[in-house]
XYZ file of C-alpha atoms in Angstrom:
605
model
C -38.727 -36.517 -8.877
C -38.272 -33.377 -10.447
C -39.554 -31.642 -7.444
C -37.201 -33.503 -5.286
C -34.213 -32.565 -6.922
C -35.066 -28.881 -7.268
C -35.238 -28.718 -3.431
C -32.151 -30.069 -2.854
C -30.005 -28.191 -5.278
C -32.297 -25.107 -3.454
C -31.222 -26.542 -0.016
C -27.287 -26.581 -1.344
C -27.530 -23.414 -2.865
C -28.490 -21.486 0.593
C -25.908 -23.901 2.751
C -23.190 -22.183 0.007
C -23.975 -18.712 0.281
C -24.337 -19.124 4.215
C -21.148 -20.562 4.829
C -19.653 -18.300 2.144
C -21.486 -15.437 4.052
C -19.628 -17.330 7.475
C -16.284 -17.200 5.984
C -16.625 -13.634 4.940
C -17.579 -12.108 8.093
C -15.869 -14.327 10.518
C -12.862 -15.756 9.087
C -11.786 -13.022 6.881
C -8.570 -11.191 8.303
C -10.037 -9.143 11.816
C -10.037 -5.429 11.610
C -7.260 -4.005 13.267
C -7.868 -0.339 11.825
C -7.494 2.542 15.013
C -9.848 4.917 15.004
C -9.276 8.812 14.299
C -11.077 10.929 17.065
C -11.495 14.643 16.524
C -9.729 17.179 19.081
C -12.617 19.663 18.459
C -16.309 19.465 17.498
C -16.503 19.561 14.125
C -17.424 22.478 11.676
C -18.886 22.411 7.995
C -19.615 25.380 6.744
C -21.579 25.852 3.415
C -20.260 27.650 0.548
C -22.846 28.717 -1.912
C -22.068 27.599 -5.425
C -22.662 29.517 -8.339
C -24.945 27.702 -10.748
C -26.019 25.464 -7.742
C -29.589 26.628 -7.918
C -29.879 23.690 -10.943
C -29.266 21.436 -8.017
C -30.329 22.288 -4.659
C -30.567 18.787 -3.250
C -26.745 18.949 -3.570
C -24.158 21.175 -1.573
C -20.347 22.560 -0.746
C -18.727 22.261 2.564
C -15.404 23.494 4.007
C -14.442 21.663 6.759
C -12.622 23.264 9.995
C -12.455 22.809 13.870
C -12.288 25.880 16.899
C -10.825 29.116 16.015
C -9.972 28.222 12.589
C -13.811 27.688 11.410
C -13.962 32.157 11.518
C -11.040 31.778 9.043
C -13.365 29.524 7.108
C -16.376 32.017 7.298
C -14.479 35.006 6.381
C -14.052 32.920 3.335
C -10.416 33.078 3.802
C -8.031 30.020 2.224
C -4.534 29.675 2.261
C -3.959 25.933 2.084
C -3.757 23.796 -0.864
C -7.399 22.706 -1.867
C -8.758 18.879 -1.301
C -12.486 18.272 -2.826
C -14.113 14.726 -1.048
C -16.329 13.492 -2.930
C -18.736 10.598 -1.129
C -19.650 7.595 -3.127
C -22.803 6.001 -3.466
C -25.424 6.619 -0.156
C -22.567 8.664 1.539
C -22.028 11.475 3.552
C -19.740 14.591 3.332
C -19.075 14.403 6.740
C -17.225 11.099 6.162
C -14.589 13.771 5.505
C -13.699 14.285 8.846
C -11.356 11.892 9.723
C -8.955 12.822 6.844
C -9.778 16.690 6.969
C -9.236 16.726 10.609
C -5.945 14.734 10.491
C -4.358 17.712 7.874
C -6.165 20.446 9.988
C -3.901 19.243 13.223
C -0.549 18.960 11.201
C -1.462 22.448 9.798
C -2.005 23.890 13.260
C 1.219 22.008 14.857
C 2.940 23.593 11.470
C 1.814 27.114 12.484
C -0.035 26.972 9.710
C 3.128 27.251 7.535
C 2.427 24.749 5.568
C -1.263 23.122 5.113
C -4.325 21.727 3.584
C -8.136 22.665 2.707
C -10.595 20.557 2.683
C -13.981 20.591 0.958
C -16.698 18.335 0.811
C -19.460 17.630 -1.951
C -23.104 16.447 -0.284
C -24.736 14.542 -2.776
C -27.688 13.997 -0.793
C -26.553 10.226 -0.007
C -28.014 9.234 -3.128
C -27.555 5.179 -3.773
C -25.983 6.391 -7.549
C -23.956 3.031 -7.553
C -27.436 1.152 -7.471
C -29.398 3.498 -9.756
C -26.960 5.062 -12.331
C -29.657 7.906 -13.661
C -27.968 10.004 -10.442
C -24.392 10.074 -12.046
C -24.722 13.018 -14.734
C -26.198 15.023 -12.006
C -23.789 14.453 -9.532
C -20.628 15.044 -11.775
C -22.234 18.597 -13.133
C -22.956 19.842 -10.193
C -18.855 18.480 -8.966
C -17.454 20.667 -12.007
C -19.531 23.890 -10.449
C -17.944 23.340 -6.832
C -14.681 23.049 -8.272
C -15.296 26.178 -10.397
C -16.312 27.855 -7.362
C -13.616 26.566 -5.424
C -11.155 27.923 -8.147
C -13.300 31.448 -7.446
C -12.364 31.327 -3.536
C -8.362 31.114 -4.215
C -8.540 34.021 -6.530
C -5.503 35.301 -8.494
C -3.541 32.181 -7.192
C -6.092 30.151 -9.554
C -5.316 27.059 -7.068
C -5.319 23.686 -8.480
C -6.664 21.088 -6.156
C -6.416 16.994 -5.515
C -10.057 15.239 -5.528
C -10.117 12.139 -3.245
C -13.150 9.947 -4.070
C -14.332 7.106 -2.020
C -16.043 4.002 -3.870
C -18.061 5.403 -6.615
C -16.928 9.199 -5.683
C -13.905 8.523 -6.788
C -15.642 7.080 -11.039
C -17.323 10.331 -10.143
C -14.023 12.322 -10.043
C -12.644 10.630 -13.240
C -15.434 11.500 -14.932
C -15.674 15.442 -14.303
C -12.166 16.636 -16.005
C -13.048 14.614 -18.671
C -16.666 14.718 -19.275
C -17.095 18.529 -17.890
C -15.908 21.565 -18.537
C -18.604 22.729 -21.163
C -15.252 24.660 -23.029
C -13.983 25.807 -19.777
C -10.990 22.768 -19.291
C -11.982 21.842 -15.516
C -8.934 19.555 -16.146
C -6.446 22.476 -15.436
C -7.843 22.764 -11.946
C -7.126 19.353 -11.189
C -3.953 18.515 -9.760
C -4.506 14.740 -8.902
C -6.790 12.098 -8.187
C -6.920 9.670 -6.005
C -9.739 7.258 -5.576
C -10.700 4.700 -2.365
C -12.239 1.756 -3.081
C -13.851 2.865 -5.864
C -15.258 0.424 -9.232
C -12.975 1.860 -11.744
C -13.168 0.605 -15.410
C -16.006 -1.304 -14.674
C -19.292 -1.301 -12.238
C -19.569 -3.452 -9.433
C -22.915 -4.182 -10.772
C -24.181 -3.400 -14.077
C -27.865 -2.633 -13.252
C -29.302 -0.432 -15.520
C -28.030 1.290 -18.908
C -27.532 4.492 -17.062
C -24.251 2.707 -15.860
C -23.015 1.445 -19.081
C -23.344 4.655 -21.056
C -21.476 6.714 -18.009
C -18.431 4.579 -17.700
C -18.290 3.878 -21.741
C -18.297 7.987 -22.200
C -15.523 7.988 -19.763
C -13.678 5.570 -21.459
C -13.809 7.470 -24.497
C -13.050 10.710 -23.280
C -9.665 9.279 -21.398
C -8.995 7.284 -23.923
C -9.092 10.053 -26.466
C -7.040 12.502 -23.710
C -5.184 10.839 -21.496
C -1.794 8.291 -22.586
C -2.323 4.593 -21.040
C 0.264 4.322 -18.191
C 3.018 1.590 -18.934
C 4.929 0.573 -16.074
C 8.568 1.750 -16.059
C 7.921 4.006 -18.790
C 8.681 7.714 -18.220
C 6.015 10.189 -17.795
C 4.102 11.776 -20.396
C 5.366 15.955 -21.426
C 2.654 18.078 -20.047
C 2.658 19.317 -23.634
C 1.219 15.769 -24.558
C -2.492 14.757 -24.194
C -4.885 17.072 -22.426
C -5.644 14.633 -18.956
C -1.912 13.014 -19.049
C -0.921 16.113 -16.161
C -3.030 14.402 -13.819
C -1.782 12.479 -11.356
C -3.983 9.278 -10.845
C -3.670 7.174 -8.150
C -5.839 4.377 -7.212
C -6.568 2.710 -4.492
C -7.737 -0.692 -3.005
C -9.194 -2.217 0.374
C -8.597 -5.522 -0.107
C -10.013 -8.854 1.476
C -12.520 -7.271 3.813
C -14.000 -4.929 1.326
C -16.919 -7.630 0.407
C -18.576 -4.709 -1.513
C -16.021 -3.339 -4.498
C -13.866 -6.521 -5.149
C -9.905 -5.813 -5.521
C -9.490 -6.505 -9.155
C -11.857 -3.226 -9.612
C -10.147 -0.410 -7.472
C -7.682 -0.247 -10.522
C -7.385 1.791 -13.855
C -5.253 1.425 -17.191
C -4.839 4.483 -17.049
C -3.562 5.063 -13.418
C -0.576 6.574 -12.513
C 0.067 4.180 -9.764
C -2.210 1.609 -8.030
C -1.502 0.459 -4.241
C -3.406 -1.917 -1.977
C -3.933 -0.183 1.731
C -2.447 -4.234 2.995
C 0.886 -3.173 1.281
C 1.100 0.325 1.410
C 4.219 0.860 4.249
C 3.065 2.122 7.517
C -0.858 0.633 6.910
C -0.401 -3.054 6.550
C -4.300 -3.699 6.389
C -6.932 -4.540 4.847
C -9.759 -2.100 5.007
C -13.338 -2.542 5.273
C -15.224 -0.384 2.291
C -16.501 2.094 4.864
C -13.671 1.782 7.416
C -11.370 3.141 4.442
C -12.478 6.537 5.606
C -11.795 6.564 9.664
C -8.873 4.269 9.586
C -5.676 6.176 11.040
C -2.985 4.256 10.097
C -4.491 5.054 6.169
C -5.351 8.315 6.831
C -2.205 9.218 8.361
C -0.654 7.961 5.369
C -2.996 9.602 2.937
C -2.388 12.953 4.621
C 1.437 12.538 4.501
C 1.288 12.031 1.115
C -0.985 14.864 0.269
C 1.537 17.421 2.366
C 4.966 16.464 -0.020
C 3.058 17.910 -2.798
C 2.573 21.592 -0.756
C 5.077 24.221 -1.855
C 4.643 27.665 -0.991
C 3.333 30.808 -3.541
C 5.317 33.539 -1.554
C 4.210 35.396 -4.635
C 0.931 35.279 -3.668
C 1.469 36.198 0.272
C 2.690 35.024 3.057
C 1.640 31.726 4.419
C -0.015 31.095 0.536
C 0.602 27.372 -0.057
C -0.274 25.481 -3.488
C 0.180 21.872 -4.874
C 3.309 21.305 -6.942
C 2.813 21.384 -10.287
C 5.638 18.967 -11.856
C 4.158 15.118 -12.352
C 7.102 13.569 -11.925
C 7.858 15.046 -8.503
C 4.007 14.070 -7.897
C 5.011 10.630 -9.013
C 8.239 10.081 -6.781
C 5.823 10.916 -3.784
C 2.867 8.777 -4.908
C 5.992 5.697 -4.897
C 7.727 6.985 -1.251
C 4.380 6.972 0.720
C 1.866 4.086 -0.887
C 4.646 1.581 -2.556
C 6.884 -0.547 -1.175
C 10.393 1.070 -0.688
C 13.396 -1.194 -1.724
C 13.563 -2.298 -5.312
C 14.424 -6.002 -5.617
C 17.319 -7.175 -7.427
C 18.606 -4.097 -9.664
C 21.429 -2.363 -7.641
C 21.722 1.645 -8.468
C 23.808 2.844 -11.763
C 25.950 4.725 -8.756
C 27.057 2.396 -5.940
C 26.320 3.882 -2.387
C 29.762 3.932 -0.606
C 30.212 3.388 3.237
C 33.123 4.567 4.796
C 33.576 2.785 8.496
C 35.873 3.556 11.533
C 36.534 -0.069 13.400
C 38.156 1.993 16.372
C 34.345 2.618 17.028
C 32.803 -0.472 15.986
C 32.634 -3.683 16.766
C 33.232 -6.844 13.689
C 31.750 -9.811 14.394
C 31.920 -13.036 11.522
C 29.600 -16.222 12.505
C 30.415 -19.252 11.199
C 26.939 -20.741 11.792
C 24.483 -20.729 9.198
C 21.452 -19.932 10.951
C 20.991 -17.829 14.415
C 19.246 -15.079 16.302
C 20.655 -12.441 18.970
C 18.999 -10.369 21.053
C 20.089 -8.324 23.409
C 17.610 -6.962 25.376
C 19.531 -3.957 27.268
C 21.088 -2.381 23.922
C 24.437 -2.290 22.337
C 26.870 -0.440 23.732
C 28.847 -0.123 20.409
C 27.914 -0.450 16.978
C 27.925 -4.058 15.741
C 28.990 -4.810 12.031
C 27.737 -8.476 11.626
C 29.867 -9.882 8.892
C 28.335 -12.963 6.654
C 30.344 -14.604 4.357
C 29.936 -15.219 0.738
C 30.454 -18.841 -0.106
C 30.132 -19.185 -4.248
C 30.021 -22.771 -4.939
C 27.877 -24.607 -1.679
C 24.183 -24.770 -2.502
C 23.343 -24.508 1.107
C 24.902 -20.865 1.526
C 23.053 -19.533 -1.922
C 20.564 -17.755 0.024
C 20.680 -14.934 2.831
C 17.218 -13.967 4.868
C 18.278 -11.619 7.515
C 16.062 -9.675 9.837
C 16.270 -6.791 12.289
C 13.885 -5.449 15.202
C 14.046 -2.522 17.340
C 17.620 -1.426 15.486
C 18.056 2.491 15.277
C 18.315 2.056 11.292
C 19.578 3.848 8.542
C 20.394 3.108 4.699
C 23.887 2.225 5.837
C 22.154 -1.042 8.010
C 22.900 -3.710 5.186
C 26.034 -3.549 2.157
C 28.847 -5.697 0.596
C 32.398 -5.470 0.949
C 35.957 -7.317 0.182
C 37.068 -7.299 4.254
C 40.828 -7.692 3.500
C 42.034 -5.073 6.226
C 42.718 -6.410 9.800
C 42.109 -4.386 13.013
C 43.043 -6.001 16.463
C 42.952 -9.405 15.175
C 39.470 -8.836 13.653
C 39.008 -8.488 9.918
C 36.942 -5.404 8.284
C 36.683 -3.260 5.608
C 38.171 0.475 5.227
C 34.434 1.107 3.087
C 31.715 -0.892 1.819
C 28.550 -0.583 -1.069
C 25.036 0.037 0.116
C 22.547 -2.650 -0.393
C 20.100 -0.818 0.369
C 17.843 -1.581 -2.925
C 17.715 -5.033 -1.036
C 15.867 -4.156 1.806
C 12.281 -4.254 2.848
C 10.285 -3.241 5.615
C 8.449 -5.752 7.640
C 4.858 -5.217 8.785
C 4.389 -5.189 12.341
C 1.877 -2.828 14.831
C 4.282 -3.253 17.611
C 8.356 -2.752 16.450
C 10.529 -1.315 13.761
C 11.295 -4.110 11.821
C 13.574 -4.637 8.822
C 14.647 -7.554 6.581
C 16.546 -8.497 3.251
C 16.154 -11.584 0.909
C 19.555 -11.578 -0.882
C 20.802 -14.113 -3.568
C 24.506 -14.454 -2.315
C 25.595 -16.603 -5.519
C 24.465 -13.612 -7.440
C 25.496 -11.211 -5.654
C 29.425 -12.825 -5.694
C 28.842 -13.187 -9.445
C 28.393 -9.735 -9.699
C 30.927 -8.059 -7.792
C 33.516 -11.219 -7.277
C 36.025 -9.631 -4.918
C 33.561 -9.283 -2.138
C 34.282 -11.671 0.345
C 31.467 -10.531 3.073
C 27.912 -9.096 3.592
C 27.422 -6.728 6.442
C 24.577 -5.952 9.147
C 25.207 -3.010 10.929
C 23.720 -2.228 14.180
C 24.090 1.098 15.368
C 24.776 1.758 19.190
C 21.352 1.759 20.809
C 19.648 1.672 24.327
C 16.506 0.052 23.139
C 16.339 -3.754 23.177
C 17.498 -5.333 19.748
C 17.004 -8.663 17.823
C 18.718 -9.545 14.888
C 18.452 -13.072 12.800
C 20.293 -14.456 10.248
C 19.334 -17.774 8.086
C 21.617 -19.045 5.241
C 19.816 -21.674 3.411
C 19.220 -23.689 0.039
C 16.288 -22.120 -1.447
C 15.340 -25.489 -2.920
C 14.861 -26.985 0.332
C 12.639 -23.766 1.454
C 10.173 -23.941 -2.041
C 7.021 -25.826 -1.862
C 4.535 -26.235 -5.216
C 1.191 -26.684 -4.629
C -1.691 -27.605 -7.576
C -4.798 -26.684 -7.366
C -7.339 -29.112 -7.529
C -9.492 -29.305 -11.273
C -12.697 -28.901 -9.383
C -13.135 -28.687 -5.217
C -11.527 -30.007 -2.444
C -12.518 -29.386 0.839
C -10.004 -31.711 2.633
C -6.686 -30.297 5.028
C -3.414 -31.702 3.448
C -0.729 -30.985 5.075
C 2.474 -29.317 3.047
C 4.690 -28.561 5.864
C 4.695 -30.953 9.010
C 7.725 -29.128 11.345
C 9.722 -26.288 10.366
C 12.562 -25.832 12.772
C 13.437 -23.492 14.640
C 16.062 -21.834 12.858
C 13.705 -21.590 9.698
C 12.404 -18.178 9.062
C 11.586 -18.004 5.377
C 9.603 -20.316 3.318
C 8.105 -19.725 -0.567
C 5.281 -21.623 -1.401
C 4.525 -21.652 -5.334
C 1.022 -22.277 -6.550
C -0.073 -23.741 -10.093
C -2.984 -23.543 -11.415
C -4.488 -20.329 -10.001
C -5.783 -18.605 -12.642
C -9.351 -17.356 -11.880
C -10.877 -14.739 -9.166
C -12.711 -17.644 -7.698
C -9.875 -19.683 -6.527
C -8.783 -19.963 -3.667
C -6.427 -21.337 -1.026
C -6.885 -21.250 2.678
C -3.183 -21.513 4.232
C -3.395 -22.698 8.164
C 0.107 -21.459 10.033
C 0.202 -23.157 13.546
C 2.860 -21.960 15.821
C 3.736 -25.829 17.937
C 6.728 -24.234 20.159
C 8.596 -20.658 20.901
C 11.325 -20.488 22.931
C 11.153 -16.913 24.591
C 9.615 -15.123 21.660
C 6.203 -14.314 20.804
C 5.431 -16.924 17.497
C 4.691 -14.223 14.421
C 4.201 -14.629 10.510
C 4.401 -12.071 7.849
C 3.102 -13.707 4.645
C 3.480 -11.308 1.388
C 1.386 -13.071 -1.603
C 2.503 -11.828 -5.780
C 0.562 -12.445 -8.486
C 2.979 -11.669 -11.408
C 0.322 -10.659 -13.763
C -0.741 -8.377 -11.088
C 1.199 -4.883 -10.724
C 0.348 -3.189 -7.351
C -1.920 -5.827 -6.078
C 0.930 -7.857 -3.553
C -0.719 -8.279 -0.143
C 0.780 -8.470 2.969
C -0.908 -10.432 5.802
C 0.856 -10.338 9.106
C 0.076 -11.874 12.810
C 1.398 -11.110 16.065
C 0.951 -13.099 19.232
C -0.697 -16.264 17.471
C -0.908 -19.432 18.124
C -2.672 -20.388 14.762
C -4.246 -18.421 11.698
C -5.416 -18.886 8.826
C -4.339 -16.668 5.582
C -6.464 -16.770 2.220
C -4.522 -17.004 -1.251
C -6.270 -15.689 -4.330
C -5.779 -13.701 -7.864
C -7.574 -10.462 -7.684
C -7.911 -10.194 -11.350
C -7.958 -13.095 -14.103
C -4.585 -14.793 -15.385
C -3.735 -13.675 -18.825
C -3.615 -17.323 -20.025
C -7.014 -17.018 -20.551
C -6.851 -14.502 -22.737
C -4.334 -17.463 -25.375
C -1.971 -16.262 -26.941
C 0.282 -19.361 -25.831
C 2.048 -17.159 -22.557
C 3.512 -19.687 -20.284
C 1.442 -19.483 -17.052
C 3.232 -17.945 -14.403
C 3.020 -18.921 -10.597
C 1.629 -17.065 -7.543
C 4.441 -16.991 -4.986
C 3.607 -16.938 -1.096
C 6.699 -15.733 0.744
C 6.314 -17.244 4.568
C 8.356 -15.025 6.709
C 8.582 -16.757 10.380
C 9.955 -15.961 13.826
C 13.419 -17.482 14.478
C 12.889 -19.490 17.676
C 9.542 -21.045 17.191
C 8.889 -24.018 15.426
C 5.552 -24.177 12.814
């Protein structure tokens, strides 16, 4: 009997982790990642460390390509310095696609303005499986930085270290738990860390582990102020580590090896997932991280706002900036979403317009899409109108493609001038703070959710919202949808236990629908999750697409954007990366995960 039983909970047991396995490799978002390719044959060339000798399974590379490699071997470094550091079992030379990225904006620069790379071989030792490696590995880091520090001279350069899955614990670790009296933290500009287990191990397997990341915790807890959202930045004149600039860094759903609800620290600066930082829009793979191009192009970009140049120190002498807070405002423009919500700006953004040039257009529908597929031969001002008291015109979802924008493209106004029979306004206020940026591979693409009840309530002479769509040669699209948001929100429960069974939550939206919000209850642990199946039944003209953008309030830097171009139907998983604070008591209401459905006007789902 008991026999019996113990094979069949055996049997179950392997059918779970196979289909789980199933799921995870073949129904897990596809990787759309493009590959980096090098213009030149690569080039690492050694740099002996002092002190190395302790360690010579371990070793320094610069990295260069062509001509510029007999800069590298005459030892001579102008850029502002970037250490790699591999994580566990990898290779320096998984440098490349990043260090060869900043080597071809350098040379298209004219080397005006550029970046150095380094890389740290740690022999591809598996440190994340056996911790005994780590103390090692982070002693013999603080001697390449020290020599690094040696190569720059007088300019005593500080430098950024970008650490990739347990590289990147390895980083943390060195400007607080090296040094030996020597503050290795002053050479440190920044971190930032890819994929990598941050205030805890993916895997606890051996006390090695534990003691590493608890003496880390108490040396940055000791040195470095917690970062509280909103808060301003700590005085350099404050803790010892607080003038680092932390940023951390997740892969998301496809990284099956370091979970999301890892990749971040209390005591980051800043933490972004690569499937919402603008411009990337994807999940990455653990290893993929480090050859995708839309993240490395990013990463790069972000790394080169921080170069200013030392013309005290020569010509073409180029260092990292040393303020945090301009560190900070770059950190937020390249790897976090740009518009801010709801809050408008303590100084209203005028716009002055010239109707001579411009064509005003008011709609009276409440939902429709333009394109026109030659251009505009003017600029368009599409004018909306505020309605205060009809449930139906509350909210505005409104959504350009292909439009030559600026942060003119969306504003409020009181249109009480008249120009050729056509009403307008002599200026208008920027709504810019409204705006987001839609993901797409394929088009620019621009949208704003706006609460037009508010929004009268708040400035109650306005009379209109405007889009404004400059003149433009390039085929344009433009959609407007004025809506009840109660008849757009649908609540979902999750289930006490399993349930494996399709219901159904949405049977048509119409055409003219292009933003739902679904709002989950319920969803409080990692394990849970939904699987959302978006079937596109009929598009008239346009290609069916859905941008879904999921927010866990409890949260911060964790929203996920999933988008889909071309589909018929596709499936989008819904999930907490980290644990709801309910659990932790303290009688907080539980707050809902929101799903934000945006859809293509035309087609029907």
């Amino acid at each position: 009997m008991y026999t019996r039983l113990l094979i069949v909970l055996s049997l179950v047991a392997v059918l779970l982790f196979l289909y789980g396995a199933i799921v995870n490799v073949g129904y897990i978002e596809e990787n759309r990642c493009r590959m980096t390719y090098m213009f030149e044959h690569p080039q690492y060339t050694r740099i002996p460390v002092r002190g190395g000798e302790r360690f010579p399974k371990y070793a320094l590379y610069a990295y260069s390509e062509g001509y510029i490699t007999q800069r590298v071997q005459q030892r001579h470094f102008t850029g502002a310095p970037v250490l790699f550091v591999p994580g566990s079992g990898g290779s320096f030379k998984q440098v490349r696609s990043l260090a060869s990225v900043a080597l071809r904006k350098g040379i298209d620069n004219n080397w005006q303005a550029h970046l150095d790379y380094f890389s740290v071989d740690l022999n591809e030792e598996l440190s994340g499986v056996y911790g005994g490696y780590l103390q090692d590995q982070t002693d013999f880091l603080e001697l390449c930085i020290q020599e690094i520090v040696r190569l720059y001279g007088a300019r005593g350069a500080r430098m950024f270290l970008v650490g990739h899955s347990v590289g990147g614990k390895l980083a943390q670790a060195v400007v607080a738990l090296g040094g030996n009296g020597k503050r290795i933290e002053r050479h440190v500009a920044g971190i930032v860390t890819i994929s990598a287990p941050m205030d805890k191990p993916v895997a606890l397997l051996d006390h090695y582990h534990q003691s590493f990341y608890d003496r880390i915790e108490q040396a940055w807890r000791a040195n470095r102020s917690i970062a509280v959202p909103g808060a301003t930045v700590p005085s350099p004149g404050g803790r010892p580590l607080d003038s680092i600039l932390l940023v951390t860094i997740g892969g998301g759903i496809r990284d099956i090896i370091v979970h999301d609800g890892l990749t971040a620290s209390r005591y980051a600066d800043l933490h972004a997932m690569t499937h919402n930082i603008p411009n990337v829009w994807l999940s990455v793979d653990h290893l993929c991280a480090m050859w995708c191009l839309q993240f490395v192009l990013v990463t790069n970009r972000f790394l080169y706002s921080m170069i200013v140049a030392q013309p005290q120190q020569g010509r073409n002498s180029y260092a990292f900036v040393e303020d945090k807070r301009t560190m900070i405002a770059q950190a937020k423009r390249f790897l976090v979403q740009p518009f801010s919500g709801h809050d408008g700006k303590e100084n209203p953004e005028y716009i002055a317009h010239q109707p001579e040039q411009e064509e005003w257009v008011e709609d009276i529908r409440r939902s429709f899409t333009e394109q026109h597929r030659a251009g505009l031969t003017r600029t368009r001002v599409q004018m909306i109108r505020l309605i205060p008291d009809k449930p139906q015109h509350r909210f505005l979802r409104v959504e350009v493609i292909n439009a030559e924008q600026e942060d003119d493209w969306l504003s409020g106004c009181a249109a009480l001038d008249v120009y050729e029979n056509s009403r307008f306004c002599q200026r208008s206020v920027s709504l810019v703070n409204h705006t987001l940026p839609v993901p797409s591979s394929k088009f620019d693409r621009s949208g704003a959710l706006l609460d037009l009840h508010e929004l009268k309530q708040r400035n109650p002479r306005w009379t209109h919202v405007l889009v404004k769509l400059r003149r433009t040669f390039k085929p344009v699209q433009f959609s407007v949808d004025v809506f009840n948001p109660a008849e757009r929100e649908i609540h979902v429960a999750m289930p006490r236990w399993f349930d494996y069974r399709k219901r159904t939550i949405l049977q048509h939206a119409s055409t003219d629908d292009s933003f739902y919000r679904l709002k989950v209850r319920g969803m409080i642990h990692t394990y849970q999750t939904i699987a959302l199946d978006l079937q596109a039944i009929r598009c008239d003209a346009v290609k069916g697409s859905v941008v879904v953008k999921v927010h866990v309030p409890w949260a911060n830097g964790y929203d996920r954007y999933a988008y889909h171009e071309e589909l018929n139907g596709t499936t989008v998983y819904i999930y907490p990366p980290i644990e709801s604070p309910v659990l932790a008591g303290g009688g907080k209401e539980e707050a809902l995960i929101e799903v934000d459905i945006h859809l293509t006007p035309g087609c029907s789902y």
